[in-house]
Short mmCIF file of C-alpha atoms and ligand atoms in Angstrom, two decimals:
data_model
loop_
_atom_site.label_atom_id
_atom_site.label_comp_id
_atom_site.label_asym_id
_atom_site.label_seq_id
_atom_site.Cartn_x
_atom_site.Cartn_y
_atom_site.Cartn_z
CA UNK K 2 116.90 95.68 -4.70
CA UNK K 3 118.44 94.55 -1.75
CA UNK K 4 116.61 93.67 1.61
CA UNK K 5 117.68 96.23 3.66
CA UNK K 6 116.78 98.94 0.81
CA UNK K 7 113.18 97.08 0.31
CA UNK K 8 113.10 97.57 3.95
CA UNK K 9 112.80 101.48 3.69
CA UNK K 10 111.17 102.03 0.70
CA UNK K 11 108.69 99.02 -0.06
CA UNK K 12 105.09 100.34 1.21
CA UNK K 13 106.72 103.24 2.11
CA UNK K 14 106.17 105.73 -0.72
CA UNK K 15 106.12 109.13 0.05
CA UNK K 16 102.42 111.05 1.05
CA UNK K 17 100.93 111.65 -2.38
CA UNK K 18 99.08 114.65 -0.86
CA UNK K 19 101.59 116.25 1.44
CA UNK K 20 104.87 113.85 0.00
CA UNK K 21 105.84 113.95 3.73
CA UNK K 22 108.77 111.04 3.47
CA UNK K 23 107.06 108.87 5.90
CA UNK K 24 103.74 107.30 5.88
CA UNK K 25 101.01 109.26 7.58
CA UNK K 26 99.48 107.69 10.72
CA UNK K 27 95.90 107.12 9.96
CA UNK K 28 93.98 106.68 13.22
CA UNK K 29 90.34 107.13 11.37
CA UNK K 30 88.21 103.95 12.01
CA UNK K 31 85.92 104.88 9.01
CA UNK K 32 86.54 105.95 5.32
CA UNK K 33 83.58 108.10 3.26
CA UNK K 34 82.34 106.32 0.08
CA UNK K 35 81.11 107.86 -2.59
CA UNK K 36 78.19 105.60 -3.46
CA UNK K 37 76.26 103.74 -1.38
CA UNK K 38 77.09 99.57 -1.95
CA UNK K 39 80.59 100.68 -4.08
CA UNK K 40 83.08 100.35 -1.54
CA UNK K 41 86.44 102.26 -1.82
CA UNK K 42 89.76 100.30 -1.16
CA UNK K 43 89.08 101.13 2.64
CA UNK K 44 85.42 101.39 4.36
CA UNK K 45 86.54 101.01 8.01
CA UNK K 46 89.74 100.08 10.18
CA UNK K 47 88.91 96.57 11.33
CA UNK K 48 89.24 95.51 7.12
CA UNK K 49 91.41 97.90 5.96
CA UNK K 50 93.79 100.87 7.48
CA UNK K 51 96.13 102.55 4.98
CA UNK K 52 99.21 102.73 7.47
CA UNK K 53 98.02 98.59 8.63
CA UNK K 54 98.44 98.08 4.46
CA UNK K 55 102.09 100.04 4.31
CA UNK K 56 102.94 97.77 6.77
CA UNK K 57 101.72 94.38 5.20
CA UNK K 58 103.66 95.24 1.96
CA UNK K 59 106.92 95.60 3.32
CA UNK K 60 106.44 92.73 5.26
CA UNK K 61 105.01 90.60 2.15
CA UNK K 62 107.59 91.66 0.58
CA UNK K 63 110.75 91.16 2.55
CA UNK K 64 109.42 87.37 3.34
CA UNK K 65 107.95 86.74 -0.23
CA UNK K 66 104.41 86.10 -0.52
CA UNK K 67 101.47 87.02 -1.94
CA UNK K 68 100.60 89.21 0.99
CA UNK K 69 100.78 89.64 5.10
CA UNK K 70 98.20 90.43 7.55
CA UNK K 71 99.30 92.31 10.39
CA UNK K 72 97.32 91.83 14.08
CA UNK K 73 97.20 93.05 17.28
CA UNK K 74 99.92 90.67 18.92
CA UNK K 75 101.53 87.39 17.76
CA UNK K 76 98.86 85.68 19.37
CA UNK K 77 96.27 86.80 17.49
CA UNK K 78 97.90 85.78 14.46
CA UNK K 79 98.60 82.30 15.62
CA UNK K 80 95.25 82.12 16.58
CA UNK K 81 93.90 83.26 13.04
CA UNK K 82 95.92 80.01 11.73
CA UNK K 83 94.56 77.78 13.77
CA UNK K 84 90.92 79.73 13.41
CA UNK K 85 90.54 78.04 9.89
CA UNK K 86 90.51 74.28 11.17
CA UNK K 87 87.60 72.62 12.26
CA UNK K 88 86.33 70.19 14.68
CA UNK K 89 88.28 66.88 14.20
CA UNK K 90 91.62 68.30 12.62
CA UNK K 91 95.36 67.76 14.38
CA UNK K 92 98.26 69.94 14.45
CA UNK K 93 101.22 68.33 14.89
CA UNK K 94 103.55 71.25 16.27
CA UNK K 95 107.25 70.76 17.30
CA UNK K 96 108.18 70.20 20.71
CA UNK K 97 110.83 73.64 20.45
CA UNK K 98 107.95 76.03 20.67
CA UNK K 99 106.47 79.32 22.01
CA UNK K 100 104.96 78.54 25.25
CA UNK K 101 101.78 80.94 24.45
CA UNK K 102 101.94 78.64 21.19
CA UNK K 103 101.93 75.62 23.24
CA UNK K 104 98.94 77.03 25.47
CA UNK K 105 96.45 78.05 22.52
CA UNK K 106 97.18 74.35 21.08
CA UNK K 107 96.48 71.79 24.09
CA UNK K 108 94.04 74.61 26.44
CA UNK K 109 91.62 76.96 23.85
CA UNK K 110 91.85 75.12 20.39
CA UNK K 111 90.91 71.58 21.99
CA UNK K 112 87.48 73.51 23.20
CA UNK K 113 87.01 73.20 19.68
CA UNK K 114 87.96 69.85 18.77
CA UNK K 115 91.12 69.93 17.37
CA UNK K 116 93.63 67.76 18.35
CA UNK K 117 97.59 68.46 19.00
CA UNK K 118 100.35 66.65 19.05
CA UNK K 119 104.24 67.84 19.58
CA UNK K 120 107.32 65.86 18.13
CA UNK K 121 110.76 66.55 17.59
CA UNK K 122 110.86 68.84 14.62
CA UNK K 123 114.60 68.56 14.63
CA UNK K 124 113.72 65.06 13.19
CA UNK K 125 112.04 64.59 9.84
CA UNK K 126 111.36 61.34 10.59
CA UNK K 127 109.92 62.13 13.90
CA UNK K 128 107.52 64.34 12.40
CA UNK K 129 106.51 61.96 9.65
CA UNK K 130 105.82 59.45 12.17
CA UNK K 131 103.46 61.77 13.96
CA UNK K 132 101.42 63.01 11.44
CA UNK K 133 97.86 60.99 11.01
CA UNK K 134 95.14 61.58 8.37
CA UNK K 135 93.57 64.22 9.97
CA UNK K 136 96.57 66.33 10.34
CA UNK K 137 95.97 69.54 8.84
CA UNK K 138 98.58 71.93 9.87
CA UNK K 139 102.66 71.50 10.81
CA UNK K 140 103.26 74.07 12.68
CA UNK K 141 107.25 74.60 13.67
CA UNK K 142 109.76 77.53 14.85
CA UNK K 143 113.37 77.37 13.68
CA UNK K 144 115.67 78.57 15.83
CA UNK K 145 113.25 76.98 18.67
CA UNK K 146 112.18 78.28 21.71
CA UNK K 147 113.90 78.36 24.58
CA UNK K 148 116.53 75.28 23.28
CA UNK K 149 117.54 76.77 19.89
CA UNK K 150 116.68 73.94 18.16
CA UNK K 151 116.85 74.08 14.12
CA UNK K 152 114.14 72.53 12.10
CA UNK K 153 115.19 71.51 8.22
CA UNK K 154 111.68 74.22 6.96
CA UNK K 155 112.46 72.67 2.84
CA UNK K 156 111.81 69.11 4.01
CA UNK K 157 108.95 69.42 6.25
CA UNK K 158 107.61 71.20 3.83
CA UNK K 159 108.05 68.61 1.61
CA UNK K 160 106.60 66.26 4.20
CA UNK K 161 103.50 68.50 5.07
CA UNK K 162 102.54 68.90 1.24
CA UNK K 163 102.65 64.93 0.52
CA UNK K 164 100.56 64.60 3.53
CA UNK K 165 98.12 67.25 2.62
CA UNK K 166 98.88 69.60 5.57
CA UNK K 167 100.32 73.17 4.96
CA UNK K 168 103.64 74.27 7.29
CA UNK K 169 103.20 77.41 8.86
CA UNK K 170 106.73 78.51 10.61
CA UNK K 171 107.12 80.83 13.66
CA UNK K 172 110.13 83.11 12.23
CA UNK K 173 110.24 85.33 15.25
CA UNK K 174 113.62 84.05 16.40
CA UNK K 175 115.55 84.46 13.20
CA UNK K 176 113.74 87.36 11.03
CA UNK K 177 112.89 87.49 7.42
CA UNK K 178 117.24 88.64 7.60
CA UNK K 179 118.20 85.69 8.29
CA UNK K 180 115.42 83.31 7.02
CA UNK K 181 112.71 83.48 4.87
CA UNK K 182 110.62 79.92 5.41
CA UNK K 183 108.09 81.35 2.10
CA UNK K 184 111.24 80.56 -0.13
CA UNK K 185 111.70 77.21 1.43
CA UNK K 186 107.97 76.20 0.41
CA UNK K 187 106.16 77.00 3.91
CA UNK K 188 102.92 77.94 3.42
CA UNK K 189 102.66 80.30 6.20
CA UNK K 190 105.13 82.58 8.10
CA UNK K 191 103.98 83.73 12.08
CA UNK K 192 106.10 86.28 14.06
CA UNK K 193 105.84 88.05 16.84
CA UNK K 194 106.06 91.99 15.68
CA UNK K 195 106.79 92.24 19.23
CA UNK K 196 110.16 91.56 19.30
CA UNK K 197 112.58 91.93 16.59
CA UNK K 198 110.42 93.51 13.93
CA UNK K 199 109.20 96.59 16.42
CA UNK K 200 112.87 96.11 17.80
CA UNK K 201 112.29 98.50 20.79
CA UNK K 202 109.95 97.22 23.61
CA UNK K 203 107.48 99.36 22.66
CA UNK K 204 104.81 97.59 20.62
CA UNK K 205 102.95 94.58 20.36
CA UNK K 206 102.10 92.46 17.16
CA UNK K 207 101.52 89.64 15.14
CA UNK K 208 102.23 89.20 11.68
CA UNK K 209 101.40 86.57 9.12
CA UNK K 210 102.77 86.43 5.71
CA UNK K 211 101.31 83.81 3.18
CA UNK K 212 103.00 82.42 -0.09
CA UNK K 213 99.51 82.00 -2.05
CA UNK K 214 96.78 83.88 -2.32
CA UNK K 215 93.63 81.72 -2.03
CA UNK K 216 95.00 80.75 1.65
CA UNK K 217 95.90 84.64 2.00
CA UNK K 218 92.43 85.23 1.56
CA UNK K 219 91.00 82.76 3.67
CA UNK K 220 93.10 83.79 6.42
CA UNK K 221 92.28 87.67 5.78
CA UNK K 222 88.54 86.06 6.29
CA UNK K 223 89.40 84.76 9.66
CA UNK K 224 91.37 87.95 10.60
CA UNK K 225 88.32 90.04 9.44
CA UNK K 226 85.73 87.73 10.86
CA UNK K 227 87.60 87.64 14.58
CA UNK K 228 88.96 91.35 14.44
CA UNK K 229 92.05 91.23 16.25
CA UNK K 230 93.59 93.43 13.58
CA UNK K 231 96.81 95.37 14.26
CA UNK K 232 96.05 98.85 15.71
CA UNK K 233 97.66 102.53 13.55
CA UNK K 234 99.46 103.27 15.54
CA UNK K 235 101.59 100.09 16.06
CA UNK K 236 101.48 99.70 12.41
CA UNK K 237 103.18 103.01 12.12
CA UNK K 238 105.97 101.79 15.14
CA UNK K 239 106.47 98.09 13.36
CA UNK K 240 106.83 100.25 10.29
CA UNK K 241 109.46 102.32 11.52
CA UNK K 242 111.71 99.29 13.23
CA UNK K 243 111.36 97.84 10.05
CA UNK K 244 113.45 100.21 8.12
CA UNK K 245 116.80 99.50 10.52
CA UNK K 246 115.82 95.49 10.92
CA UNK K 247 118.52 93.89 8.98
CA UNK K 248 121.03 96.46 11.07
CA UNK K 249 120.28 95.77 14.79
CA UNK K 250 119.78 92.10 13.82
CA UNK K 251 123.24 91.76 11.98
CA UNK K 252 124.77 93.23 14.87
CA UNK K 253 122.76 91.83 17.23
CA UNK K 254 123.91 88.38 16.15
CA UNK K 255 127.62 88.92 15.81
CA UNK K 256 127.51 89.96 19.46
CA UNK K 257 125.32 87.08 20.26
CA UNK K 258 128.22 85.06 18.65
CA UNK K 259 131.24 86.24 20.32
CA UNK K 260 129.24 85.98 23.78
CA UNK K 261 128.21 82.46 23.18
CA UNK K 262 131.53 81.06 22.51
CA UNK K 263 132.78 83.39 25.30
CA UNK K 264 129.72 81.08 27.66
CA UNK K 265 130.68 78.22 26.03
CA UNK K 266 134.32 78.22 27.68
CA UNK K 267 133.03 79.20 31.25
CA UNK K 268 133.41 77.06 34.39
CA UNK K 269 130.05 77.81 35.40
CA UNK K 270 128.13 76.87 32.35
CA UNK K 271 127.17 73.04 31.81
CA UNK K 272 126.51 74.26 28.01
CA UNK K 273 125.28 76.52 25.50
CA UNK K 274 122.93 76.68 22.70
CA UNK K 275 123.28 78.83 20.33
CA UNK K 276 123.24 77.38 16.77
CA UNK K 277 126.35 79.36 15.44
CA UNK K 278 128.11 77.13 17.52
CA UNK K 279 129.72 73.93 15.86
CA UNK K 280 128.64 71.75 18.55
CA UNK K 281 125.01 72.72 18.08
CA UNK K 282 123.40 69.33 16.70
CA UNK K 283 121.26 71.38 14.07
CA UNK K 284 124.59 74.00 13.34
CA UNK K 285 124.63 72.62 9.66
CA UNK K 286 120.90 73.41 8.87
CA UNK K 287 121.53 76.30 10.41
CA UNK K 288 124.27 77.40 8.09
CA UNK K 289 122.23 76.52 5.08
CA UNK K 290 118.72 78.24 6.30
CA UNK K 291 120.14 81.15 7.77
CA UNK K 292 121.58 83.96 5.88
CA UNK K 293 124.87 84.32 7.29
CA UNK K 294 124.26 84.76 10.98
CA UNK K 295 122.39 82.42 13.47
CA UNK K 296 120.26 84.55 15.67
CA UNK K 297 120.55 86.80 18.66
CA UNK K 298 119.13 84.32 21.20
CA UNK K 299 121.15 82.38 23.27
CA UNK K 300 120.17 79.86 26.02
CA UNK K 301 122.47 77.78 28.54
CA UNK K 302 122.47 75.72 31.82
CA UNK K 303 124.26 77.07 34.68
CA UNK K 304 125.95 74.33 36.76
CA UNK K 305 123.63 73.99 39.74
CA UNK K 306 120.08 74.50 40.45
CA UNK K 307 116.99 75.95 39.63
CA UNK K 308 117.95 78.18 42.49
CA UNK K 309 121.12 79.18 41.01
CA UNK K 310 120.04 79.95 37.59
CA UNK K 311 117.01 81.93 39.56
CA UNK K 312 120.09 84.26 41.26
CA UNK K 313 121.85 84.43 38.41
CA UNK K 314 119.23 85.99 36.29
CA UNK K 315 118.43 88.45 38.87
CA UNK K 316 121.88 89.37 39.37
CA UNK K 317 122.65 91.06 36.03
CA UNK K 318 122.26 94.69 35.50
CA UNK K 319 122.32 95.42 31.59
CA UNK K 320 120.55 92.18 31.11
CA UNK K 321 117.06 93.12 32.40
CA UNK K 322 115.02 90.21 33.99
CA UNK K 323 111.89 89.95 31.43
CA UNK K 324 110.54 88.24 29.11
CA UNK K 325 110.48 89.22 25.12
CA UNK K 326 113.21 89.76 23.45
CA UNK K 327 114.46 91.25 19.98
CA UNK K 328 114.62 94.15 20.99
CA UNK K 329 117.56 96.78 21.62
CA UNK K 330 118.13 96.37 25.36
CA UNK K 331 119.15 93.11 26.09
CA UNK K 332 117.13 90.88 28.55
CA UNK K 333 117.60 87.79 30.44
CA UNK K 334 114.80 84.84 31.38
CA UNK K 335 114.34 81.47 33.09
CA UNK K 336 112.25 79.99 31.12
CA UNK K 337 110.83 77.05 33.73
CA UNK K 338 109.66 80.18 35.87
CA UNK K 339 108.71 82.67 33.27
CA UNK K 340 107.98 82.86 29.25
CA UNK K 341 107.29 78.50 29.58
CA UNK K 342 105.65 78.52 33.19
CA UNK K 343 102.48 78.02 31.09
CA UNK K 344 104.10 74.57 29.88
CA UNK K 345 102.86 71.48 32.31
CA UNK K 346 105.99 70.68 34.51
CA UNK K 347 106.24 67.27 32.71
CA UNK K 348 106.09 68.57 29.43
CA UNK K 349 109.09 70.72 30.48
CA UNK K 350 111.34 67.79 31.69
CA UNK K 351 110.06 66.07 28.25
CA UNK K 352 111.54 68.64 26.35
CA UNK K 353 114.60 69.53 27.87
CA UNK K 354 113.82 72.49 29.45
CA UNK K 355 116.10 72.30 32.64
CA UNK K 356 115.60 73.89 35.78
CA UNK K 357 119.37 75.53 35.10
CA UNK K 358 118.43 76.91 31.88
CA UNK K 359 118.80 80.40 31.09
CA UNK K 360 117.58 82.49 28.10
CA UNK K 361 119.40 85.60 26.64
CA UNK K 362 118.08 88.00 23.77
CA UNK K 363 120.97 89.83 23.20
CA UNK K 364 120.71 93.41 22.32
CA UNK K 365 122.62 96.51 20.64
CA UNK K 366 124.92 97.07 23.72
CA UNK K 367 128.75 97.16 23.21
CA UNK K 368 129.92 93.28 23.53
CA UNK K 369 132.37 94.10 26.18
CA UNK K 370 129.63 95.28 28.42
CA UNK K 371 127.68 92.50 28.13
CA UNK K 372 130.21 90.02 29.01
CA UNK K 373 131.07 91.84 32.07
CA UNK K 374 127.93 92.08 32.80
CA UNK K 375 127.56 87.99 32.89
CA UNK K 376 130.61 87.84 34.52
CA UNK K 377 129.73 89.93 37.23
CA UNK K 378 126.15 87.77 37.39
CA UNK K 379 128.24 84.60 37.58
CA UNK K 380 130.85 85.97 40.72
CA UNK K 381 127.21 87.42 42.84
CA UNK K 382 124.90 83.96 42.15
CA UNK K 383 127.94 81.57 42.95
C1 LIG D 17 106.48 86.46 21.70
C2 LIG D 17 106.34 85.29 20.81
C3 LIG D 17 105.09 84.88 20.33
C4 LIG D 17 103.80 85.55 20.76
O1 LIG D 17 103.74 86.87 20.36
P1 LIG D 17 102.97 88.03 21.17
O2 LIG D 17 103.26 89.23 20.36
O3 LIG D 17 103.57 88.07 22.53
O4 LIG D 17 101.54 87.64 21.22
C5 LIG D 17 105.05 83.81 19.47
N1 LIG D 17 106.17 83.16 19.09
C6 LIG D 17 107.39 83.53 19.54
C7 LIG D 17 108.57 82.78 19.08
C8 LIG D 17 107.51 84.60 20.40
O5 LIG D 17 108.73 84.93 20.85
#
């Protein structure tokens, strides 16, 4: 069957009892056994919750693992991950990443002795170079965020594996639609239910999907063990913006296409990144990871200063000033003042993320509107 048909109808059978067509919402925290010791398939919420589990096989399914575990943000699920190492192990994560991601490494997992280091992941090399006996983990997000940076996922996992680290790969940014890191020999897939999978700005989640099952089981340990488990009722939401993922992102991304290009040939922009555009230095990767599309973020520098790109994102009116993204309404971002404030100011500058730049998730909104509305954004914050 085809991905957007698995979509609907994988972990989605119909009620046995009632055969509603979609997936009760089970809110009970407990489950009655019939003998005391002999536990059922559920006992209570935290391990199991029939509408967590419809969930986690669609999801297992559309990225191609042995299972998923679904949590109560995409936090929590990163956390989980790095939960399993112990005192004395390094990640070595790419320099292109989350900037709650970058937080949890260098400020709550060094508490407990683990080390972190961040390279270029857009460089094989660079990683290779970086990684030290006790690196345990790879940990990488293709495209990258803010800079849209595109990692090669088959040879790092290559590299990881000789190494004896695993590759775990935030897929938030492109979607199990457009890449599915599992296939590519990762070890571990992260995203943010947040953002494209809910699709609508109205849940938060994590979700981790796992290609074999003794590491699926030592993570469902860790998940158990911790407890930030995904509620019912946001299983039930990420279950529903499942069914019509492959839709808004396929649309999402030609729009994100024709607006890039349409950036790319502004005055006002010192340049874009968006790796559907030739130019893009990882473009070619891109082509061959992603299935057929390249994403519905978009970042790029204003000409100017931090003060500029600071007008300019409060000066659009479809694009709402927030952070998150993947969702239906479009949004706009700086990240030096908002989703990477958490990064230290010279890690920022390290990494190339500018004062000028600007960060677009691109929603379901009729192209034309959107590039007026940038247009107009660019006349008001000149
Ligand atoms: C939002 C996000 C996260 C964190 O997810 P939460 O649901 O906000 O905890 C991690 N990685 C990426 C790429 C994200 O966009």
């Amino acid at each position: 069957m085809q991905f957007r048909t698995r979509a609907i109808h994988v972990g989605q059978d119909p009620c046995p009892q009632t055969g509603a067509v979609v997936q009760p919402l089970h809110l009970a925290s407990t489950f009655c056994q019939h003998e005391a010791g002999v536990w059922r398939e559920f006992d209570y919420s935290r391990s199991g919750n029939p509408t967590r589990k419809a969930l986690e096989t669609t999801i297992a399914n559309l990225e191609g693992g042995a299972g998923a575990l679904a949590f109560a943000s995409g936090m929590a699920a990163i956390h989980c991950v790095t939960a399993m190492l112990k005192s004395g192990d390094h990640v070595l994560a790419g320099s292109d990443i989350y900037g709650g991601a970058y937080r949890l490494f260098h400020k709550i997992m060094n508490r407990a002795g683990v080390t972190v280091t961040l390279a270029d992941s857009t460089s094989v090399d660079a990683m290779a170079a970086a990684i030290t006996p006790a690196t345990k983990l790879l940990w990488v997000e293709s495209p990258g965020n803010p800079l849209l940076s595109v990692c090669d996922y088959a040879a790092l996992a290559k590299l990881a594996h000789s190494r004896g680290a695993l590759l775990g790969c935030d897929n938030t940014f492109a979607t199990p639609v457009l890449t599915r890191p599992l296939e590519l020999g990762a070890d571990i897939v992260m995203h943010s239910a947040t953002k494209f999978i809910g699709g609508h700005s109205d849940v938060l989640g994590g979700l981790l999907a796992v290609r074999e099952k003794p590491l699926l089981d030592e993570l469902y340990f860790v998940q158990n063990a911790t407890g930030a488990v995904m509620g019912p009722l946001e299983s039930y939401l990420c279950s529903r913006g499942v069914k019509t993922l492959e839709l808004r992102v396929r649309e999402q991304c030609r729009t994100a296409q024709s607006l890039a290009e349409w950036l790319a040939g502004r005055p006002e922009v010192e340049r874009v990144y968006y790796p559907g555009l030739d130019t893009h230095p990882g473009h070619a990767i891109a082509a061959r990871q992603m299935d057929g599309a390249f994403g519905a973020m978009i970042s790029f520098e204003v000409k100017g200063d931090f003060a500029r790109a600071k007008k300019f994102c409060e000066s659009t009116e479809l694009f709402k000033l927030a952070v998150s993204l993947g969702a239906v309404e479009s949004l706009i971002e700086q990240p030096a003042s908002m989703s990477h404030a958490s990064y230290d100011a010279a890690d920022r500058k390290k990494h190339g993320i500018a004062d000028g730049l600007i960060r677009l998730s691109v929603g379901l909104e009729a192209l034309e509107d959107l590039r007026d509305d940038l247009e107009g954004a660019m006349s008001k914050s000149r």
